[in-house]
mmCIF file of N, CA and C in Angstrom:
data_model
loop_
_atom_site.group_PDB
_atom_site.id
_atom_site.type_symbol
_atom_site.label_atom_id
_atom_site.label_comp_id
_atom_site.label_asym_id
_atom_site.label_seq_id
_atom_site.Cartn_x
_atom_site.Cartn_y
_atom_site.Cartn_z
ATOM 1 N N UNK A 1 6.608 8.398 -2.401
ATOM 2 C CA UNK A 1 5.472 9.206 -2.008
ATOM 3 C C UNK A 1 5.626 9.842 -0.629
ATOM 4 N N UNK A 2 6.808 9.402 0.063
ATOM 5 C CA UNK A 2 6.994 10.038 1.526
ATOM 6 C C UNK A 2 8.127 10.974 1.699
ATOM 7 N N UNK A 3 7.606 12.467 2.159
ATOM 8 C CA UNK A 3 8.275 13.446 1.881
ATOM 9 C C UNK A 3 8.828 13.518 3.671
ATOM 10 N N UNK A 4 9.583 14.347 3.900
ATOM 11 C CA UNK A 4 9.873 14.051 5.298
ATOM 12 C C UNK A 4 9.165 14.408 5.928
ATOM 13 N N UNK A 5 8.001 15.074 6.185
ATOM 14 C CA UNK A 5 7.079 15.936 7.028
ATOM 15 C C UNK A 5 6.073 14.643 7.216
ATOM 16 N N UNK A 6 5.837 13.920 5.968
ATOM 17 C CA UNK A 6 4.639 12.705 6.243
ATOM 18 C C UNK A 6 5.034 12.042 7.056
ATOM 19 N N UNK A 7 7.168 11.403 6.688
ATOM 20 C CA UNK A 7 7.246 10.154 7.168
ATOM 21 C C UNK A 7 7.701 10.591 8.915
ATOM 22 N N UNK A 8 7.919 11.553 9.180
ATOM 23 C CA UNK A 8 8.061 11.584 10.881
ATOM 24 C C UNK A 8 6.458 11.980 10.899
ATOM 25 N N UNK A 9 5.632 12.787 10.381
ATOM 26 C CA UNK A 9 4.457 13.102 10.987
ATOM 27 C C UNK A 9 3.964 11.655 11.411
ATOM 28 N N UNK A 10 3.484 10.433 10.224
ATOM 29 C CA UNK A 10 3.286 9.594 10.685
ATOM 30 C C UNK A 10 4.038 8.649 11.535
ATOM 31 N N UNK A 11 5.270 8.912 11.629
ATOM 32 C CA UNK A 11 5.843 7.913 12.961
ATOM 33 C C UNK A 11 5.648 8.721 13.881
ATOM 34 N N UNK A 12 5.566 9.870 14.446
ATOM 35 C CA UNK A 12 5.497 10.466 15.705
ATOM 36 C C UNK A 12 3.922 10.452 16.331
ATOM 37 N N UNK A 13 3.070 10.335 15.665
ATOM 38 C CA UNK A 13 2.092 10.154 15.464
ATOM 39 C C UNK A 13 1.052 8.877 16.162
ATOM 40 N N UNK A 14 1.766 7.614 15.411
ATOM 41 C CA UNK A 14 1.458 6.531 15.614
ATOM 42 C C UNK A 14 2.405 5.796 17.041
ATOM 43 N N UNK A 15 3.236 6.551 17.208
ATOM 44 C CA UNK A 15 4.349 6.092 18.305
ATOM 45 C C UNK A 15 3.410 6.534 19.497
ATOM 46 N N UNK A 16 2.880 7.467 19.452
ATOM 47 C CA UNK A 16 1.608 7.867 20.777
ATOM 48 C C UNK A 16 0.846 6.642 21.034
ATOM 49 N N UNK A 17 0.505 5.441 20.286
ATOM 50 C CA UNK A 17 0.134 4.272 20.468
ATOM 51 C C UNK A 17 0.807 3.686 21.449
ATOM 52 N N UNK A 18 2.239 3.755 21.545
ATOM 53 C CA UNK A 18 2.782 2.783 22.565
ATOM 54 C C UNK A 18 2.488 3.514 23.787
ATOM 55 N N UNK A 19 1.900 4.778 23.957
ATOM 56 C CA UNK A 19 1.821 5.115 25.111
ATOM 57 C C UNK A 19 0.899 4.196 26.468
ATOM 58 N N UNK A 20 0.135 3.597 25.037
ATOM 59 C CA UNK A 20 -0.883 2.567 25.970
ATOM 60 C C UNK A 20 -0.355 1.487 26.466
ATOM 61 N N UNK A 21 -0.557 1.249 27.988
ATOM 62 C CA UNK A 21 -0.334 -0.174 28.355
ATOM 63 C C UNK A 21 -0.621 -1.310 27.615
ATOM 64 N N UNK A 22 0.455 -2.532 27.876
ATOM 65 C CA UNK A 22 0.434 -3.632 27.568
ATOM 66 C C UNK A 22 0.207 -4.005 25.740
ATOM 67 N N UNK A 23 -1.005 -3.092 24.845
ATOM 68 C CA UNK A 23 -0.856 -3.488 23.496
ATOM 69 C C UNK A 23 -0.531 -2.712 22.935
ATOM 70 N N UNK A 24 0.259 -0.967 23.637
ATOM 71 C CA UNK A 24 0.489 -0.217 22.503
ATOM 72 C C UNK A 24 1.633 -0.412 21.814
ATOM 73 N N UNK A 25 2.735 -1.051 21.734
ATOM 74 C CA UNK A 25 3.720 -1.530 20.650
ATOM 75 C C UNK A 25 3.094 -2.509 20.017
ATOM 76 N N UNK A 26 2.088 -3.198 20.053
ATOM 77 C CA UNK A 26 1.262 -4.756 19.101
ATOM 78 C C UNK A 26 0.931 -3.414 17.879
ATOM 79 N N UNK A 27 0.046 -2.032 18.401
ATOM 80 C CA UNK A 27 -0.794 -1.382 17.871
ATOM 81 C C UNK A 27 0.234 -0.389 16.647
ATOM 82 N N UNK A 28 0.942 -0.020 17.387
ATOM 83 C CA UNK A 28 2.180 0.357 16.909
ATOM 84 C C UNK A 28 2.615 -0.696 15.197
ATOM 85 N N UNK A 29 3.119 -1.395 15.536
ATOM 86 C CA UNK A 29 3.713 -2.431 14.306
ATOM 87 C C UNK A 29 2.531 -2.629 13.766
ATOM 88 N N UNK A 30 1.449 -2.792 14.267
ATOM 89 C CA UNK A 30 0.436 -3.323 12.983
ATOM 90 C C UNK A 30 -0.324 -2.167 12.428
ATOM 91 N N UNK A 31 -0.154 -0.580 13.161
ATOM 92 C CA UNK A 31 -0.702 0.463 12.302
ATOM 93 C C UNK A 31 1.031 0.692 11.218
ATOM 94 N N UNK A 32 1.926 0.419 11.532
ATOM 95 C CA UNK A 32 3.204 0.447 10.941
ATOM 96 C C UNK A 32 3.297 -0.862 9.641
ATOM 97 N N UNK A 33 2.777 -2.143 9.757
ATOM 98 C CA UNK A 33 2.503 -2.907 8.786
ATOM 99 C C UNK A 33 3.856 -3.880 9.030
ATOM 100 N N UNK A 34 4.560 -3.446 9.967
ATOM 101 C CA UNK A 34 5.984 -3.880 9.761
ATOM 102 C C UNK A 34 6.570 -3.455 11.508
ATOM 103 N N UNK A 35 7.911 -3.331 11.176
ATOM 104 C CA UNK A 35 8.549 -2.743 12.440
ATOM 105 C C UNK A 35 9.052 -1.227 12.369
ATOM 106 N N UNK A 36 8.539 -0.490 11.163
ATOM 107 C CA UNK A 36 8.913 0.702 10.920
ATOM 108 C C UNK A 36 8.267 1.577 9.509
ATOM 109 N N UNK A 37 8.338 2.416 9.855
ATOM 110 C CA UNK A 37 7.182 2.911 8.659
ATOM 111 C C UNK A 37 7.280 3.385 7.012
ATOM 112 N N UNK A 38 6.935 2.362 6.513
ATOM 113 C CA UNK A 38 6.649 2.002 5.295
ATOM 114 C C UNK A 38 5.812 1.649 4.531
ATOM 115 N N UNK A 39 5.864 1.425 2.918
ATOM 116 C CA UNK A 39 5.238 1.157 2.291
ATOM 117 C C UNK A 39 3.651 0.506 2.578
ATOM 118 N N UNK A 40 3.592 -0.248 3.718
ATOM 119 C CA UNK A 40 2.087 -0.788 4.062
ATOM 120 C C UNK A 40 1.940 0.373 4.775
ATOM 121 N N UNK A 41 2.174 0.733 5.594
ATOM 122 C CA UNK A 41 1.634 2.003 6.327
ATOM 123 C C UNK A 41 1.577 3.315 5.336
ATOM 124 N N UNK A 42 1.764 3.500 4.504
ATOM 125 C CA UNK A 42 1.027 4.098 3.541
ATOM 126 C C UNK A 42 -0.269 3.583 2.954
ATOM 127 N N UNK A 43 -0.284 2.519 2.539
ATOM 128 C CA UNK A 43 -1.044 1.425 1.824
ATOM 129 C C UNK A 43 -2.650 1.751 3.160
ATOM 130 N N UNK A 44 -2.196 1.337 4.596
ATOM 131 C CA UNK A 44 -2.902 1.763 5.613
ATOM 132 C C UNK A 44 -3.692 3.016 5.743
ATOM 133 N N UNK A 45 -2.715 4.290 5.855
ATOM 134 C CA UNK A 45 -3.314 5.158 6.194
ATOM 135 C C UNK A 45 -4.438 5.806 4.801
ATOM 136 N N UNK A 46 -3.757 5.168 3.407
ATOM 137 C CA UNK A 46 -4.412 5.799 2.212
ATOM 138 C C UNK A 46 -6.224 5.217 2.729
ATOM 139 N N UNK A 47 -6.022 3.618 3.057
ATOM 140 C CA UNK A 47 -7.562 3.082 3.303
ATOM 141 C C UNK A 47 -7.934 4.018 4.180
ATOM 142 N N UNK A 48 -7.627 3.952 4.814
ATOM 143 C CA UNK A 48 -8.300 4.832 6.131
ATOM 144 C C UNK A 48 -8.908 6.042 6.013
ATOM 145 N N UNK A 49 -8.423 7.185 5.356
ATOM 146 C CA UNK A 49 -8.905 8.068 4.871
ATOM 147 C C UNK A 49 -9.609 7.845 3.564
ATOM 148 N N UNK A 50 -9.797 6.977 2.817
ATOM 149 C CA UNK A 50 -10.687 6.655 2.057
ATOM 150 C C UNK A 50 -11.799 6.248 2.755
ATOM 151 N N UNK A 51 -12.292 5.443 3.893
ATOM 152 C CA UNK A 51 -12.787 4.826 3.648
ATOM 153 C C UNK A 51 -13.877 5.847 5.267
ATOM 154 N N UNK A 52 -12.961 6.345 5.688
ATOM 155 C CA UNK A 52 -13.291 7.364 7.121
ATOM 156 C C UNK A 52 -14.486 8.226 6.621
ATOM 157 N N UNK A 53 -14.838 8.625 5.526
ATOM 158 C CA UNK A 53 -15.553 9.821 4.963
ATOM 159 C C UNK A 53 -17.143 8.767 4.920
ATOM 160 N N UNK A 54 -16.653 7.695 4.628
ATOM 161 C CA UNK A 54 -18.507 7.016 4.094
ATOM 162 C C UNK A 54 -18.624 6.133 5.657
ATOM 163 N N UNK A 55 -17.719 6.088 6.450
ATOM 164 C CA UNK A 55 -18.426 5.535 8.152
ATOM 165 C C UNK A 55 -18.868 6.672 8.931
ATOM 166 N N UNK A 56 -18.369 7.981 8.322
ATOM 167 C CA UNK A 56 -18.875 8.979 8.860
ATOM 168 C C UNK A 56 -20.372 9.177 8.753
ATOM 169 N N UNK A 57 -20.706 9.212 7.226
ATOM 170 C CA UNK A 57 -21.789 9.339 6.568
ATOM 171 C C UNK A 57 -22.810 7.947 6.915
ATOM 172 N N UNK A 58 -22.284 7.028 7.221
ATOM 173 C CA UNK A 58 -23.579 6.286 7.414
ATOM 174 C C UNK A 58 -23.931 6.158 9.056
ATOM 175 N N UNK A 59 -22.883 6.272 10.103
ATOM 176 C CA UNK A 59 -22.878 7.021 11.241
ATOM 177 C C UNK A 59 -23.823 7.852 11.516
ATOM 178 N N UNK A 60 -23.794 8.954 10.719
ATOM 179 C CA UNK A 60 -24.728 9.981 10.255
ATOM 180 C C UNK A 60 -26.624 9.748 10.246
ATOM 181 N N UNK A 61 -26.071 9.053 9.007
ATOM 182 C CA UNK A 61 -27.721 8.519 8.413
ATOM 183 C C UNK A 61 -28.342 7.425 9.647
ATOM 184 N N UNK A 62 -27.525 6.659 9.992
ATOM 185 C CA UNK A 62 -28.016 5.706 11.323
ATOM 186 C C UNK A 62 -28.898 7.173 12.601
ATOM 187 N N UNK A 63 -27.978 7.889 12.347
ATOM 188 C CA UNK A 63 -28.186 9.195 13.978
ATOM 189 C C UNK A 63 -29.752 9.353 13.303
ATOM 190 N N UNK A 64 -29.657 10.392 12.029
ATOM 191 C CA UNK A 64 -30.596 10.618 11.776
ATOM 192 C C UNK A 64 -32.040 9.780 11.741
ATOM 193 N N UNK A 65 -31.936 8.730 11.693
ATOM 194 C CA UNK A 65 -32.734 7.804 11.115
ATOM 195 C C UNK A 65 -33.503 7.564 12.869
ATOM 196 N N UNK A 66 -32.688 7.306 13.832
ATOM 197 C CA UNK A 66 -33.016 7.179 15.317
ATOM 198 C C UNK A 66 -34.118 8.475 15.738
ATOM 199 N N UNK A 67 -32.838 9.129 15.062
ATOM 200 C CA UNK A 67 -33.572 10.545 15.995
ATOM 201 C C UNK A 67 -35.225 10.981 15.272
ATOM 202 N N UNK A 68 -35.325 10.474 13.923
ATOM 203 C CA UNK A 68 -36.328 11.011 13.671
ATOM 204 C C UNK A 68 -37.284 10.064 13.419
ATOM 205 N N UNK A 69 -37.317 8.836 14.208
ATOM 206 C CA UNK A 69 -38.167 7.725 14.655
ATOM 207 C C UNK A 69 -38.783 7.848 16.075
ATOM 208 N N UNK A 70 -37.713 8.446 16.614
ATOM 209 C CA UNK A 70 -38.215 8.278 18.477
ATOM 210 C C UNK A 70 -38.367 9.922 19.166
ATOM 211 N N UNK A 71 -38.166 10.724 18.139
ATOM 212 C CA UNK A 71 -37.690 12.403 18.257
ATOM 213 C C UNK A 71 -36.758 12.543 19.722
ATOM 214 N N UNK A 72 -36.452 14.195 19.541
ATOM 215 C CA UNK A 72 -35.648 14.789 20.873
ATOM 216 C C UNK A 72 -35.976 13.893 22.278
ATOM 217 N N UNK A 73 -35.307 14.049 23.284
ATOM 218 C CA UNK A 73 -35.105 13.912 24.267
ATOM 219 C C UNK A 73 -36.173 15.280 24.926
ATOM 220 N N UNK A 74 -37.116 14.434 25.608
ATOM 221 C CA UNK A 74 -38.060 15.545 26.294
ATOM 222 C C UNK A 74 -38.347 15.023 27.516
ATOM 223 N N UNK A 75 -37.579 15.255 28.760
ATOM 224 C CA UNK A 75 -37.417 15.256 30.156
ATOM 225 C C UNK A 75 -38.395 15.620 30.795
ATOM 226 N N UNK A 76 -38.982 16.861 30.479
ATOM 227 C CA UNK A 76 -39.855 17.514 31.655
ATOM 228 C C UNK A 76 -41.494 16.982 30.925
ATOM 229 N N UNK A 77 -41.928 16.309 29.943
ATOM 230 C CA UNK A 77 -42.679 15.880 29.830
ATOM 231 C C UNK A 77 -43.666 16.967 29.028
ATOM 232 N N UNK A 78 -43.164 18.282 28.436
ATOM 233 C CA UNK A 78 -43.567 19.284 28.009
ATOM 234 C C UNK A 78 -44.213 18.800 26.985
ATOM 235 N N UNK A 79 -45.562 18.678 26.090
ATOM 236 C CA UNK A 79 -45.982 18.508 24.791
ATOM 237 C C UNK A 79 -45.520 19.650 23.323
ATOM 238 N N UNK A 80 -44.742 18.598 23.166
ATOM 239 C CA UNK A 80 -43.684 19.633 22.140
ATOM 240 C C UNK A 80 -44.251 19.702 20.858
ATOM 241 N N UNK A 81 -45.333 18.815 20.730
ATOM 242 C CA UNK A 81 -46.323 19.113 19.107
ATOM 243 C C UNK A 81 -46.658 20.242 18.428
ATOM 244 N N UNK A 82 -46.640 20.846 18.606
ATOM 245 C CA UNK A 82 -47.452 22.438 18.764
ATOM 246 C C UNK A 82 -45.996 22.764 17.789
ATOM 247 N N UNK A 83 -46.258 23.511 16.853
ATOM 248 C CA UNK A 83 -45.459 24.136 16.315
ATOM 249 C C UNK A 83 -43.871 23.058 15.908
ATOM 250 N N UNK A 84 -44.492 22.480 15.654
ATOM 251 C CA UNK A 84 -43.881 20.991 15.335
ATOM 252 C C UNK A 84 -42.750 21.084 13.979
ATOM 253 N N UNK A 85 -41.842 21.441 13.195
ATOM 254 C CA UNK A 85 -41.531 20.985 11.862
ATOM 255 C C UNK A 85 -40.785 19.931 11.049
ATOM 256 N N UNK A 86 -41.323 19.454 10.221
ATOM 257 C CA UNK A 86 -40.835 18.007 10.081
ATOM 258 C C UNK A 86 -39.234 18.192 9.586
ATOM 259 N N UNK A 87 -38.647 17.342 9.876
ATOM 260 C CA UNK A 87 -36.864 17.109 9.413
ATOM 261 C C UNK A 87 -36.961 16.903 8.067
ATOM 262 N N UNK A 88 -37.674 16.336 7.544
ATOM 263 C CA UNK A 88 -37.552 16.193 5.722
ATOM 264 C C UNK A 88 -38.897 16.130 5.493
ATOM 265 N N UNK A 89 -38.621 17.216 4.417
ATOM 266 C CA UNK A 89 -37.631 17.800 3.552
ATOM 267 C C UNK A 89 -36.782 19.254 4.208
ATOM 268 N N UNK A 90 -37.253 19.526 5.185
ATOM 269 C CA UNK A 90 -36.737 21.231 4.988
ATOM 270 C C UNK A 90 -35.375 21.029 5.940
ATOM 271 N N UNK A 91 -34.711 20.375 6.223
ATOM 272 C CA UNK A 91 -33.519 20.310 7.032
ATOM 273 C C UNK A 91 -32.483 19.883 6.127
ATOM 274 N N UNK A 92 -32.875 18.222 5.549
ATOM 275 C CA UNK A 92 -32.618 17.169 5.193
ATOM 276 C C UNK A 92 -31.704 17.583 3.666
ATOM 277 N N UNK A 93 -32.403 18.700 2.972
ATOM 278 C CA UNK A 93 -32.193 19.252 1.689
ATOM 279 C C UNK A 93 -30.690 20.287 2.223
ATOM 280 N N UNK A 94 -30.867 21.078 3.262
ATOM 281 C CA UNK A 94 -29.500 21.760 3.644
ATOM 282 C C UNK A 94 -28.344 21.158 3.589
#
């Protein structure tokens, strides 16, 4: 399944890990599964992008859920009621 563009994309990639002090070679081998990139690091990156799309989305729903419990950020103390429109349905449906 690794064509040459994947298998250096993902080692050149993940090698930017060691750039970090002290754990970036730990970070390195264990996003690698091994000491070099293979079969688990496929196995890895497939979860990851599976699984990246629904932490996004509930990320999301958490934001939303805050923001439209405690509303905007209003500093100057302005009464922002007035011409008010609710987030759901007419946002929420977009």
């Amino acid at each position: 399944p690794w064509g040459q563009m994947s298998f250096w994309g993902a080692t050149v990639i993940t090698n930017l890990f060691s750039a970090i002090p002290y754990i970036g070679q730990t970070l390195v081998e264990w996003a690698w599964g091994g000491f070099s990139v293979d079969n688990p690091t496929l196995t890895r990156f497939f979860a990851l992008h599976f699984l990246l799309p629904f932490l996004i989305a509930g990320l999301t729903l958490v934001h939303l859920t805050f923001l439209h419990e405690t509303g905007s950020n209003n500093p100057l103390g302005v009464p922002s009621d007035c011409d008010k429109i609710p987030f759901h349905p007419y946002y929420s449906i977009k």
